[in-house]
C-alpha atoms as an extended CHARMM CRD file, in Angstrom:
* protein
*
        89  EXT
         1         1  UNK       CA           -166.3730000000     -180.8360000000     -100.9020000000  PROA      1               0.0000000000
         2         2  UNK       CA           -170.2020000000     -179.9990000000     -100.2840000000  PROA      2               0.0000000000
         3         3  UNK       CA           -170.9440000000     -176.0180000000     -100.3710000000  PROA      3               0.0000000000
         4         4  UNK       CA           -171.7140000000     -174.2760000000      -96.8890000000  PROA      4               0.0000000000
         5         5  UNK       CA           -175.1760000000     -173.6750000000      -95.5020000000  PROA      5               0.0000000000
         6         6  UNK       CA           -176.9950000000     -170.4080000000      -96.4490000000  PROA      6               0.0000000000
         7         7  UNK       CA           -176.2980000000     -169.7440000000      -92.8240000000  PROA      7               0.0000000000
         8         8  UNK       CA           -172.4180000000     -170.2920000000      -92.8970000000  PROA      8               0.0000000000
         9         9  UNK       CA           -172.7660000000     -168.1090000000      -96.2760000000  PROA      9               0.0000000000
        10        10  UNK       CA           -174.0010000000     -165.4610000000      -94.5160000000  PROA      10              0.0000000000
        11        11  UNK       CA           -171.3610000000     -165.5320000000      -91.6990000000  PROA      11              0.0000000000
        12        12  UNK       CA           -168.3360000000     -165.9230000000      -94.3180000000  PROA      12              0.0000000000
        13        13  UNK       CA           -169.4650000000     -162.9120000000      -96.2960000000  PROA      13              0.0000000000
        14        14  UNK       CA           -170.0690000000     -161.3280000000      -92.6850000000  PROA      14              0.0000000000
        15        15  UNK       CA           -166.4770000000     -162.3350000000      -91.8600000000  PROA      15              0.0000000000
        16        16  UNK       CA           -164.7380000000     -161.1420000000      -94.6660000000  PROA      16              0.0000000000
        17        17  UNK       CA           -166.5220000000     -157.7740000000      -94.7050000000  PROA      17              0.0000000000
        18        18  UNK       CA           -165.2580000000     -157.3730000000      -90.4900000000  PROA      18              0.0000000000
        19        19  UNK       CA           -161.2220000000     -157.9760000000      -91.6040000000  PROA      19              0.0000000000
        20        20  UNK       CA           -161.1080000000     -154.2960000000      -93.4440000000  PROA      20              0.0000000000
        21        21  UNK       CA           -163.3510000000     -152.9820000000      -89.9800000000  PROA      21              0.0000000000
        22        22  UNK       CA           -166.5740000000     -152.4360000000      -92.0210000000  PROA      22              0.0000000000
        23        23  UNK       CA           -168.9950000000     -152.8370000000      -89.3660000000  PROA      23              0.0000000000
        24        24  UNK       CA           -171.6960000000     -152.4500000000      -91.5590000000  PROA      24              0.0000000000
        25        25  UNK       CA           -173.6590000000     -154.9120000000      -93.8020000000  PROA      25              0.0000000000
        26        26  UNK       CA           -173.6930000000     -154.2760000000      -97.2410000000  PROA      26              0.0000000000
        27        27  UNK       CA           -175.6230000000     -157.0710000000      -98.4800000000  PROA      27              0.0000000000
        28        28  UNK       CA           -179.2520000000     -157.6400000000      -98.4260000000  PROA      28              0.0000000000
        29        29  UNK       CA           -180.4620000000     -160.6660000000      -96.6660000000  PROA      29              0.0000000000
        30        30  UNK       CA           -181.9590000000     -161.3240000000     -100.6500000000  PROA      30              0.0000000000
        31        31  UNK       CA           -178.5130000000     -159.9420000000     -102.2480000000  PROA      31              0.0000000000
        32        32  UNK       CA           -176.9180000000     -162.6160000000      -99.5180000000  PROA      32              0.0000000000
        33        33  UNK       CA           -179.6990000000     -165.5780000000     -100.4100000000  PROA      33              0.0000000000
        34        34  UNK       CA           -178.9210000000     -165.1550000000     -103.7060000000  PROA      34              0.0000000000
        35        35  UNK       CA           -175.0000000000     -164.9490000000     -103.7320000000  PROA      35              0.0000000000
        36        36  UNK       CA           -175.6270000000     -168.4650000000     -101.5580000000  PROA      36              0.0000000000
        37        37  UNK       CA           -177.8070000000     -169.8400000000     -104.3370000000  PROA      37              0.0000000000
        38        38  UNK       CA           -175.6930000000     -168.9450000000     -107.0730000000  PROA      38              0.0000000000
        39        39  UNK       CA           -172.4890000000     -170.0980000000     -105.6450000000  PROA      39              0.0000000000
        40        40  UNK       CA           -173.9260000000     -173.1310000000     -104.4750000000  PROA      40              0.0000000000
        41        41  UNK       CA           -172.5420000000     -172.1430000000     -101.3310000000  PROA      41              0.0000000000
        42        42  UNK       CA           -168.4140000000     -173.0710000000     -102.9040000000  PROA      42              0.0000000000
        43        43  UNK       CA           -166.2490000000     -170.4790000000     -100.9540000000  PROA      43              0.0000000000
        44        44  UNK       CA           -164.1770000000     -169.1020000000     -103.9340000000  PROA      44              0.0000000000
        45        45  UNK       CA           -167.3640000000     -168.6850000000     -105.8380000000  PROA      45              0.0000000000
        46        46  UNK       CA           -168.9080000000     -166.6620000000     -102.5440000000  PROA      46              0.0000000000
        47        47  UNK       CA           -165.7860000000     -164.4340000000     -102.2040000000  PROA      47              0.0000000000
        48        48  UNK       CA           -165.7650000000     -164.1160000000     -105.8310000000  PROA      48              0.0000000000
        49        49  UNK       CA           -169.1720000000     -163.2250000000     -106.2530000000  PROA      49              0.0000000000
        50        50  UNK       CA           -169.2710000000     -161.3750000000     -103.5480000000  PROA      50              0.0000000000
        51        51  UNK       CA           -166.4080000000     -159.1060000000     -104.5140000000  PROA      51              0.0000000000
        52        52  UNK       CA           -167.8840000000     -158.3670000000     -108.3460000000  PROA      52              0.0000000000
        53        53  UNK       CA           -170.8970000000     -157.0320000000     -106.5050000000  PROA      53              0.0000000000
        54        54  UNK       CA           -169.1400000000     -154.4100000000     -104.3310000000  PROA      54              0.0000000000
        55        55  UNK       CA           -166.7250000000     -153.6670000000     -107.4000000000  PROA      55              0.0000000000
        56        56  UNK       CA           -169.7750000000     -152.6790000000     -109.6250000000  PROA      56              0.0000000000
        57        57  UNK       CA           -171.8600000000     -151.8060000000     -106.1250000000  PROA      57              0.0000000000
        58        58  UNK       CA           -168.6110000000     -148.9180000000     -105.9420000000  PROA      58              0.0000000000
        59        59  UNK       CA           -168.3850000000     -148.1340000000     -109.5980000000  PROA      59              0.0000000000
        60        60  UNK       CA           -171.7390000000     -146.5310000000     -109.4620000000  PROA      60              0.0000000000
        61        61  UNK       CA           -171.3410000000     -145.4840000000     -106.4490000000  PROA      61              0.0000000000
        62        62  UNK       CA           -173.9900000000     -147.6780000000     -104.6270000000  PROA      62              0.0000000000
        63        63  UNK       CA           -173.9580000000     -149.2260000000     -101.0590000000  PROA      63              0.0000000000
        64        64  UNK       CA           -176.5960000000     -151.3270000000     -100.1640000000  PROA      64              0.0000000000
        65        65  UNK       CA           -177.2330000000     -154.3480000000     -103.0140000000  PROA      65              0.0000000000
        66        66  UNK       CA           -180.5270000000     -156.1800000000     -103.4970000000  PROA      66              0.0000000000
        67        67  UNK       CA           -181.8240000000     -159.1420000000     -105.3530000000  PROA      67              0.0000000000
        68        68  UNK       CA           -184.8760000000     -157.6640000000     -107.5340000000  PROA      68              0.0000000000
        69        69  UNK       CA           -183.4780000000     -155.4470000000     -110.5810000000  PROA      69              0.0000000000
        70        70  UNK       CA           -187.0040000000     -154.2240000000     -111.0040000000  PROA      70              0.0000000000
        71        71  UNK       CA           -187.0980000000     -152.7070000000     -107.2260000000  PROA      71              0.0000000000
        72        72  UNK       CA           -184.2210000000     -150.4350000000     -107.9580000000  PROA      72              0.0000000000
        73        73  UNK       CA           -181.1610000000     -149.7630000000     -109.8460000000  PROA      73              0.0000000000
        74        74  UNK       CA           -179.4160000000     -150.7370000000     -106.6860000000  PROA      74              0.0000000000
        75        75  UNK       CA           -179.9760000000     -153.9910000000     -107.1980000000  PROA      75              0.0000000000
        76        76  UNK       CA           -178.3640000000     -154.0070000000     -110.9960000000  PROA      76              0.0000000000
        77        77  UNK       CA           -174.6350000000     -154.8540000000     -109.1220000000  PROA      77              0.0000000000
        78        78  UNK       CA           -175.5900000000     -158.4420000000     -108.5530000000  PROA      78              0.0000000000
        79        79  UNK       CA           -177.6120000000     -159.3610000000     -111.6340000000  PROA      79              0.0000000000
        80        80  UNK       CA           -174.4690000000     -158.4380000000     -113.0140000000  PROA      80              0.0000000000
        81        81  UNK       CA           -171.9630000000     -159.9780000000     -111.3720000000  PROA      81              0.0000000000
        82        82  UNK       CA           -174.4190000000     -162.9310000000     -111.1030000000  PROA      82              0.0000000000
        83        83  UNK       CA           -174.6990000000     -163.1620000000     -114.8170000000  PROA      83              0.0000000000
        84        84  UNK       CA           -170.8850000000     -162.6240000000     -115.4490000000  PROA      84              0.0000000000
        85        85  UNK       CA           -170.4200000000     -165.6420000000     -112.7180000000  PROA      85              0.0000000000
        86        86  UNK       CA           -173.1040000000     -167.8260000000     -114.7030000000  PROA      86              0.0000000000
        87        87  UNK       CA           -171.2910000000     -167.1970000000     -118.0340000000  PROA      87              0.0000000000
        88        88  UNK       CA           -168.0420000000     -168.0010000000     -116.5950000000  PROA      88              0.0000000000
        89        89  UNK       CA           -168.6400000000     -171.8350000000     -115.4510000000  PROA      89              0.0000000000
């Protein structure tokens, strides 16, 4: 089954953020391009990515998430779960 577009990424992590009413987006568009690249765009591996980010995103009490771990310590959520996604498979 081929992965989904970067746009249809976008609009499933959209979706999925909408079912608990969080209006709000709390991805970046680059937290979002890279979640896409990573997963190769694979649903599970989207939803699962995206839910190690807002685990570690919460755990240090963080909302927005951002691709460049230089730029902030904001952005340290998704190297992480990006690495622990890598190491996985």
């Amino acid at each position: 089954m081929p992965g989904m577009t970067s746009k249809e990424t976008t609009s499933y992590v959209a979706h999925h953020l909408k079912i608990p009413r969080r209006p709000d987006q709390l991805f970046t568009e680059d937290a979002l391009t890279l979640i896409h690249t990573t997963s190769r765009g694979h649903p599970r591996a989207v939803k699962n990515l995206s839910l190690q980010a807002l685990a570690a995103a919460f755990a240090t009490g963080k909302l927005k998430l951002c691709q460049n771990p230089s730029s902030s310590s904001v952005c340290s959520p998704v190297w992480a779960a990006v690495d622990d996604l890598r190491t996985r498979g």
